[in-house]
PDB file of C-alpha atoms in Angstrom:
ATOM      1  CA  UNK W 384       0.012  -0.069   0.062  1.00 87.00           C
ATOM      2  CA  UNK W 385       2.878   2.349   0.681  1.00 89.00           C
ATOM      3  CA  UNK W 386       4.621   1.792  -2.701  1.00 89.00           C
ATOM      4  CA  UNK W 387       1.680   2.198  -4.127  1.00 89.00           C
ATOM      5  CA  UNK W 388       0.560   5.787  -2.457  1.00 89.00           C
ATOM      6  CA  UNK W 389       3.971   6.687  -3.336  1.00 86.00           C
ATOM      7  CA  UNK W 390       3.759   6.071  -6.913  1.00 81.00           C
ATOM      8  CA  UNK W 391       0.363   8.019  -6.716  1.00 84.00           C
ATOM      9  CA  UNK W 392       2.462  11.217  -4.964  1.00 86.00           C
ATOM     10  CA  UNK W 393       5.190  10.814  -7.200  1.00 81.00           C
ATOM     11  CA  UNK W 394       2.564  11.238 -10.403  1.00 82.00           C
ATOM     12  CA  UNK W 395       1.431  14.652  -9.133  1.00 85.00           C
ATOM     13  CA  UNK W 396       4.557  15.972  -7.806  1.00 86.00           C
ATOM     14  CA  UNK W 397       5.890  17.422 -11.234  1.00 86.00           C
ATOM     15  CA  UNK W 398       2.068  18.736 -11.668  1.00 86.00           C
ATOM     16  CA  UNK W 399       2.619  20.983  -8.125  1.00 88.00           C
ATOM     17  CA  UNK W 400       6.252  21.926  -9.205  1.00 87.00           C
ATOM     18  CA  UNK W 401       4.889  23.354 -12.882  1.00 88.00           C
ATOM     19  CA  UNK W 402       2.076  24.807 -11.473  1.00 89.00           C
ATOM     20  CA  UNK W 403       3.418  28.663 -11.092  1.00 89.00           C
ATOM     21  CA  UNK W 404       5.267  28.078 -14.494  1.00 89.00           C
ATOM     22  CA  UNK W 405       2.185  28.034 -16.785  1.00 87.00           C
ATOM     23  CA  UNK W 406       1.464  24.132 -15.911  1.00 87.00           C
ATOM     24  CA  UNK W 407       3.197  20.963 -16.616  1.00 86.00           C
ATOM     25  CA  UNK W 408       0.582  20.573 -19.869  1.00 87.00           C
ATOM     26  CA  UNK W 409       0.115  22.407 -22.849  1.00 87.00           C
ATOM     27  CA  UNK W 410       3.254  24.078 -22.599  1.00 87.00           C
ATOM     28  CA  UNK W 411       6.250  23.643 -24.215  1.00 86.00           C
ATOM     29  CA  UNK W 412       8.970  24.245 -21.980  1.00 88.00           C
ATOM     30  CA  UNK W 413       7.122  21.339 -20.094  1.00 88.00           C
ATOM     31  CA  UNK W 414       6.940  19.156 -22.318  1.00 87.00           C
ATOM     32  CA  UNK W 415      10.647  19.432 -23.126  1.00 86.00           C
ATOM     33  CA  UNK W 416      11.497  18.437 -19.597  1.00 87.00           C
ATOM     34  CA  UNK W 417       8.307  15.904 -19.495  1.00 85.00           C
ATOM     35  CA  UNK W 418      10.229  14.100 -22.520  1.00 85.00           C
ATOM     36  CA  UNK W 419      13.583  14.263 -21.415  1.00 87.00           C
ATOM     37  CA  UNK W 420      15.466  11.593 -18.917  1.00 88.00           C
ATOM     38  CA  UNK W 421      14.877  14.137 -16.390  1.00 86.00           C
ATOM     39  CA  UNK W 422      11.039  13.487 -16.581  1.00 84.00           C
ATOM     40  CA  UNK W 423       9.194  12.259 -13.673  1.00 82.00           C
ATOM     41  CA  UNK W 424       5.516  11.415 -13.095  1.00 80.00           C
ATOM     42  CA  UNK W 425       2.965  11.306 -15.940  1.00 79.00           C
ATOM     43  CA  UNK W 426       4.648  12.017 -18.995  1.00 79.00           C
ATOM     44  CA  UNK W 427       1.450  11.181 -21.560  1.00 82.00           C
ATOM     45  CA  UNK W 428       1.423  13.543 -24.673  1.00 86.00           C
ATOM     46  CA  UNK W 429      -1.798  15.534 -24.678  1.00 86.00           C
ATOM     47  CA  UNK W 430      -2.297  14.727 -28.531  1.00 90.00           C
ATOM     48  CA  UNK W 431      -2.844  17.244 -31.167  1.00 89.00           C
ATOM     49  CA  UNK W 432      -3.181  20.332 -28.690  1.00 87.00           C
ATOM     50  CA  UNK W 433       0.779  18.519 -27.973  1.00 88.00           C
ATOM     51  CA  UNK W 434       3.009  17.612 -30.072  1.00 88.00           C
ATOM     52  CA  UNK W 435       6.610  16.168 -29.596  1.00 86.00           C
ATOM     53  CA  UNK W 436       9.033  17.453 -31.876  1.00 85.00           C
ATOM     54  CA  UNK W 437      10.128  15.321 -35.047  1.00 90.00           C
ATOM     55  CA  UNK W 438      14.018  15.268 -35.688  1.00 91.00           C
ATOM     56  CA  UNK W 439      15.615  16.371 -38.817  1.00 93.00           C
ATOM     57  CA  UNK W 440      15.595  13.311 -39.846  1.00 92.00           C
ATOM     58  CA  UNK W 441      12.279  12.486 -39.851  1.00 94.00           C
ATOM     59  CA  UNK W 442      10.511  11.237 -42.966  1.00 94.00           C
ATOM     60  CA  UNK W 443       7.226  10.910 -44.231  1.00 93.00           C
ATOM     61  CA  UNK W 444       5.575  11.920 -47.918  1.00 94.00           C
ATOM     62  CA  UNK W 445       7.719  13.320 -50.480  1.00 96.00           C
ATOM     63  CA  UNK W 446       7.778  16.463 -51.764  1.00 96.00           C
ATOM     64  CA  UNK W 447       8.946  18.842 -54.883  1.00 96.00           C
ATOM     65  CA  UNK W 448      11.690  21.036 -54.077  1.00 96.00           C
ATOM     66  CA  UNK W 449      11.907  24.230 -56.309  1.00 95.00           C
ATOM     67  CA  UNK W 450      13.308  27.614 -56.115  1.00 94.00           C
ATOM     68  CA  UNK W 451      11.877  30.210 -53.865  1.00 93.00           C
ATOM     69  CA  UNK W 452       9.727  32.161 -55.881  1.00 89.00           C
ATOM     70  CA  UNK W 453      10.683  35.782 -56.940  1.00 88.00           C
ATOM     71  CA  UNK W 454       8.733  38.424 -55.538  1.00 86.00           C
ATOM     72  CA  UNK W 455       5.222  39.053 -56.967  1.00 85.00           C
ATOM     73  CA  UNK W 456       5.469  35.231 -58.187  1.00 86.00           C
ATOM     74  CA  UNK W 457       3.899  31.985 -56.686  1.00 83.00           C
ATOM     75  CA  UNK W 458       6.292  29.320 -57.650  1.00 84.00           C
ATOM     76  CA  UNK W 459       9.664  29.160 -58.314  1.00 89.00           C
ATOM     77  CA  UNK W 460      11.621  27.064 -60.919  1.00 91.00           C
ATOM     78  CA  UNK W 461      11.278  23.335 -60.351  1.00 92.00           C
ATOM     79  CA  UNK W 462      14.329  21.671 -59.691  1.00 95.00           C
ATOM     80  CA  UNK W 463      12.759  18.565 -61.061  1.00 96.00           C
ATOM     81  CA  UNK W 464      14.148  17.601 -64.914  1.00 94.00           C
ATOM     82  CA  UNK W 465      11.111  14.463 -64.846  1.00 93.00           C
ATOM     83  CA  UNK W 466      14.121  12.116 -65.440  1.00 94.00           C
ATOM     84  CA  UNK W 467      11.738   9.931 -63.882  1.00 94.00           C
ATOM     85  CA  UNK W 468      14.624   7.874 -61.688  1.00 96.00           C
ATOM     86  CA  UNK W 469      12.337   8.433 -58.159  1.00 97.00           C
ATOM     87  CA  UNK W 470       9.175   6.275 -60.264  1.00 96.00           C
ATOM     88  CA  UNK W 471      11.702   3.831 -61.151  1.00 96.00           C
ATOM     89  CA  UNK W 472      12.833   3.210 -57.836  1.00 97.00           C
ATOM     90  CA  UNK W 473       9.375   3.662 -56.100  1.00 97.00           C
ATOM     91  CA  UNK W 474       8.496   0.092 -54.831  1.00 97.00           C
ATOM     92  CA  UNK W 475       5.180   0.582 -54.478  1.00 96.00           C
ATOM     93  CA  UNK W 476       4.715   2.370 -57.774  1.00 96.00           C
ATOM     94  CA  UNK W 477       3.135   5.474 -56.812  1.00 96.00           C
ATOM     95  CA  UNK W 478       4.542   8.006 -58.516  1.00 97.00           C
ATOM     96  CA  UNK W 479       3.613   9.276 -61.760  1.00 96.00           C
ATOM     97  CA  UNK W 480       5.590  11.899 -63.836  1.00 96.00           C
ATOM     98  CA  UNK W 481       4.360  13.879 -67.440  1.00 95.00           C
ATOM     99  CA  UNK W 482       7.280  15.491 -68.918  1.00 92.00           C
ATOM    100  CA  UNK W 483       6.705  18.621 -70.504  1.00 89.00           C
ATOM    101  CA  UNK W 484       7.438  18.888 -74.074  1.00 90.00           C
ATOM    102  CA  UNK W 485       8.597  22.527 -75.843  1.00 90.00           C
ATOM    103  CA  UNK W 486       7.038  24.360 -78.456  1.00 90.00           C
ATOM    104  CA  UNK W 487       9.060  22.196 -80.753  1.00 91.00           C
ATOM    105  CA  UNK W 488       7.470  18.920 -79.822  1.00 88.00           C
ATOM    106  CA  UNK W 489      11.404  18.162 -77.955  1.00 90.00           C
ATOM    107  CA  UNK W 490      10.948  16.902 -74.625  1.00 89.00           C
ATOM    108  CA  UNK W 491      11.087  19.992 -71.534  1.00 89.00           C
ATOM    109  CA  UNK W 492      13.815  19.570 -68.132  1.00 91.00           C
ATOM    110  CA  UNK W 493      10.536  19.789 -65.943  1.00 90.00           C
ATOM    111  CA  UNK W 494       7.505  18.020 -65.172  1.00 93.00           C
ATOM    112  CA  UNK W 495       4.412  19.415 -66.683  1.00 94.00           C
ATOM    113  CA  UNK W 496       2.160  16.560 -63.950  1.00 95.00           C
ATOM    114  CA  UNK W 497       3.585  14.980 -61.191  1.00 96.00           C
ATOM    115  CA  UNK W 498       1.622  12.691 -58.917  1.00 96.00           C
ATOM    116  CA  UNK W 499       1.887  10.540 -55.563  1.00 96.00           C
ATOM    117  CA  UNK W 500      -0.532   8.724 -54.362  1.00 95.00           C
ATOM    118  CA  UNK W 501      -0.061   8.972 -50.603  1.00 93.00           C
ATOM    119  CA  UNK W 502      -1.770   5.958 -49.343  1.00 92.00           C
ATOM    120  CA  UNK W 503       0.405   3.484 -51.130  1.00 94.00           C
ATOM    121  CA  UNK W 504       3.735   5.220 -50.399  1.00 96.00           C
ATOM    122  CA  UNK W 505       5.702   3.580 -48.039  1.00 95.00           C
ATOM    123  CA  UNK W 506       7.735   6.235 -47.189  1.00 95.00           C
ATOM    124  CA  UNK W 507      11.106   4.720 -47.728  1.00 96.00           C
ATOM    125  CA  UNK W 508      12.693   7.503 -49.172  1.00 95.00           C
ATOM    126  CA  UNK W 509      14.257   6.006 -52.394  1.00 97.00           C
ATOM    127  CA  UNK W 510      12.825   8.444 -54.450  1.00 97.00           C
ATOM    128  CA  UNK W 511      14.911  11.258 -52.474  1.00 96.00           C
ATOM    129  CA  UNK W 512      18.038   9.365 -52.334  1.00 96.00           C
ATOM    130  CA  UNK W 513      18.188   8.401 -55.650  1.00 97.00           C
ATOM    131  CA  UNK W 514      17.555  11.806 -57.093  1.00 96.00           C
ATOM    132  CA  UNK W 515      20.401  13.008 -58.995  1.00 94.00           C
ATOM    133  CA  UNK W 516      19.150  16.370 -58.950  1.00 93.00           C
ATOM    134  CA  UNK W 517      18.228  17.051 -55.053  1.00 93.00           C
ATOM    135  CA  UNK W 518      15.371  17.758 -55.771  1.00 96.00           C
ATOM    136  CA  UNK W 519      12.404  15.424 -54.231  1.00 96.00           C
ATOM    137  CA  UNK W 520      12.488  15.180 -49.769  1.00 97.00           C
ATOM    138  CA  UNK W 521      11.036  13.518 -47.499  1.00 97.00           C
ATOM    139  CA  UNK W 522       8.505  15.889 -45.707  1.00 96.00           C
ATOM    140  CA  UNK W 523       7.401  16.293 -42.026  1.00 95.00           C
ATOM    141  CA  UNK W 524       3.813  16.988 -42.348  1.00 92.00           C
ATOM    142  CA  UNK W 525       2.394  13.420 -41.025  1.00 92.00           C
ATOM    143  CA  UNK W 526      -1.288  14.647 -40.064  1.00 91.00           C
ATOM    144  CA  UNK W 527      -2.502  14.056 -43.636  1.00 89.00           C
ATOM    145  CA  UNK W 528      -5.847  11.968 -42.312  1.00 88.00           C
ATOM    146  CA  UNK W 529      -8.970  13.058 -44.606  1.00 88.00           C
ATOM    147  CA  UNK W 530     -12.162  11.255 -45.462  1.00 88.00           C
ATOM    148  CA  UNK W 531     -11.680  11.797 -48.928  1.00 86.00           C
ATOM    149  CA  UNK W 532      -9.132   9.447 -50.753  1.00 81.00           C
ATOM    150  CA  UNK W 533      -9.697  10.617 -54.124  1.00 80.00           C
ATOM    151  CA  UNK W 534      -9.350  14.575 -53.798  1.00 81.00           C
ATOM    152  CA  UNK W 535      -6.792  14.756 -50.655  1.00 88.00           C
ATOM    153  CA  UNK W 536      -4.620  11.755 -50.857  1.00 91.00           C
ATOM    154  CA  UNK W 537      -2.983  11.929 -53.823  1.00 93.00           C
ATOM    155  CA  UNK W 538      -1.183  15.116 -54.152  1.00 94.00           C
ATOM    156  CA  UNK W 539      -0.441  16.704 -57.385  1.00 94.00           C
ATOM    157  CA  UNK W 540       2.201  19.305 -58.271  1.00 94.00           C
ATOM    158  CA  UNK W 541       0.787  21.972 -57.052  1.00 93.00           C
ATOM    159  CA  UNK W 542       0.629  20.301 -53.549  1.00 93.00           C
ATOM    160  CA  UNK W 543       3.580  18.636 -53.895  1.00 95.00           C
ATOM    161  CA  UNK W 544       5.972  21.440 -54.745  1.00 95.00           C
ATOM    162  CA  UNK W 545       7.743  23.221 -51.538  1.00 95.00           C
ATOM    163  CA  UNK W 546      10.366  26.259 -52.037  1.00 95.00           C
ATOM    164  CA  UNK W 547      13.811  25.273 -51.014  1.00 95.00           C
ATOM    165  CA  UNK W 548      12.937  28.054 -48.063  1.00 95.00           C
ATOM    166  CA  UNK W 549      10.857  25.184 -46.660  1.00 96.00           C
ATOM    167  CA  UNK W 550      13.139  22.533 -46.871  1.00 96.00           C
ATOM    168  CA  UNK W 551      15.893  24.814 -45.219  1.00 96.00           C
ATOM    169  CA  UNK W 552      13.357  25.167 -42.309  1.00 95.00           C
ATOM    170  CA  UNK W 553      12.693  21.592 -41.320  1.00 95.00           C
ATOM    171  CA  UNK W 554      16.348  20.201 -42.001  1.00 95.00           C
ATOM    172  CA  UNK W 555      18.810  22.777 -41.583  1.00 96.00           C
ATOM    173  CA  UNK W 556      21.764  20.759 -41.246  1.00 96.00           C
ATOM    174  CA  UNK W 557      20.824  18.752 -43.702  1.00 94.00           C
ATOM    175  CA  UNK W 558      20.450  21.456 -46.179  1.00 95.00           C
ATOM    176  CA  UNK W 559      23.332  23.160 -45.582  1.00 96.00           C
ATOM    177  CA  UNK W 560      25.486  19.860 -46.239  1.00 95.00           C
ATOM    178  CA  UNK W 561      23.665  19.587 -49.330  1.00 94.00           C
ATOM    179  CA  UNK W 562      23.922  23.075 -50.764  1.00 94.00           C
ATOM    180  CA  UNK W 563      28.228  22.303 -49.710  1.00 95.00           C
ATOM    181  CA  UNK W 564      28.384  19.537 -52.050  1.00 94.00           C
ATOM    182  CA  UNK W 565      26.206  21.042 -54.779  1.00 92.00           C
ATOM    183  CA  UNK W 566      28.876  24.120 -54.643  1.00 93.00           C
ATOM    184  CA  UNK W 567      32.256  22.282 -54.599  1.00 94.00           C
ATOM    185  CA  UNK W 568      30.548  19.921 -57.827  1.00 93.00           C
ATOM    186  CA  UNK W 569      29.841  23.230 -59.190  1.00 92.00           C
ATOM    187  CA  UNK W 570      32.963  24.724 -58.726  1.00 94.00           C
ATOM    188  CA  UNK W 571      34.735  21.305 -59.831  1.00 93.00           C
ATOM    189  CA  UNK W 572      32.808  21.477 -63.431  1.00 92.00           C
ATOM    190  CA  UNK W 573      34.158  25.233 -63.782  1.00 92.00           C
ATOM    191  CA  UNK W 574      37.431  24.148 -62.855  1.00 92.00           C
ATOM    192  CA  UNK W 575      37.704  21.311 -65.428  1.00 91.00           C
ATOM    193  CA  UNK W 576      35.761  23.559 -68.306  1.00 89.00           C
ATOM    194  CA  UNK W 577      38.428  26.559 -67.519  1.00 89.00           C
ATOM    195  CA  UNK W 578      41.135  23.780 -67.730  1.00 88.00           C
ATOM    196  CA  UNK W 579      39.784  22.475 -71.207  1.00 84.00           C
ATOM    197  CA  UNK W 580      39.744  25.869 -72.571  1.00 75.00           C
ATOM    198  CA  UNK W 581      43.364  26.590 -72.169  1.00 71.00           C
TER     199      UNK W 581
END
């Protein structure tokens, strides 16, 4: 009985400690302590009012990266060249791409249409891993439940496209490392081109 009473008291001790600091629940500061090794007592997360932060390498459904739009424009330049590698490596085959065409009928290096069925997507990240242009990334938005599968669960190009600044905000360290690699590759190409011109 004494052990039970001890556990009961310990469960609410932290609630009392946080009472004058904004409460123990619905409080971001208290949530960090509650979810750390210092957390004691009840550690339940009251989702959806409270949400645990996701790690930078967390992955959910893919999205397409584009340049940040210029002032006055809605969309920036797509990084995707519609090469189709993401669709080929996708294990459940949930990606459909329609390549754009130039006025002369030749292929245009950007998608005219791009669809991902998020009910079939298994969030493996192969599409993002194999993309040679860093044009597809894994999102952190996991709240996608809906009653309407047809309109809400098949993401089109408009819904998939997000600016580079969004990727930098959800995965700052990875975005920085990728930018360094791209810059190094670009510098190497320019150096090689300059050497050929001599």
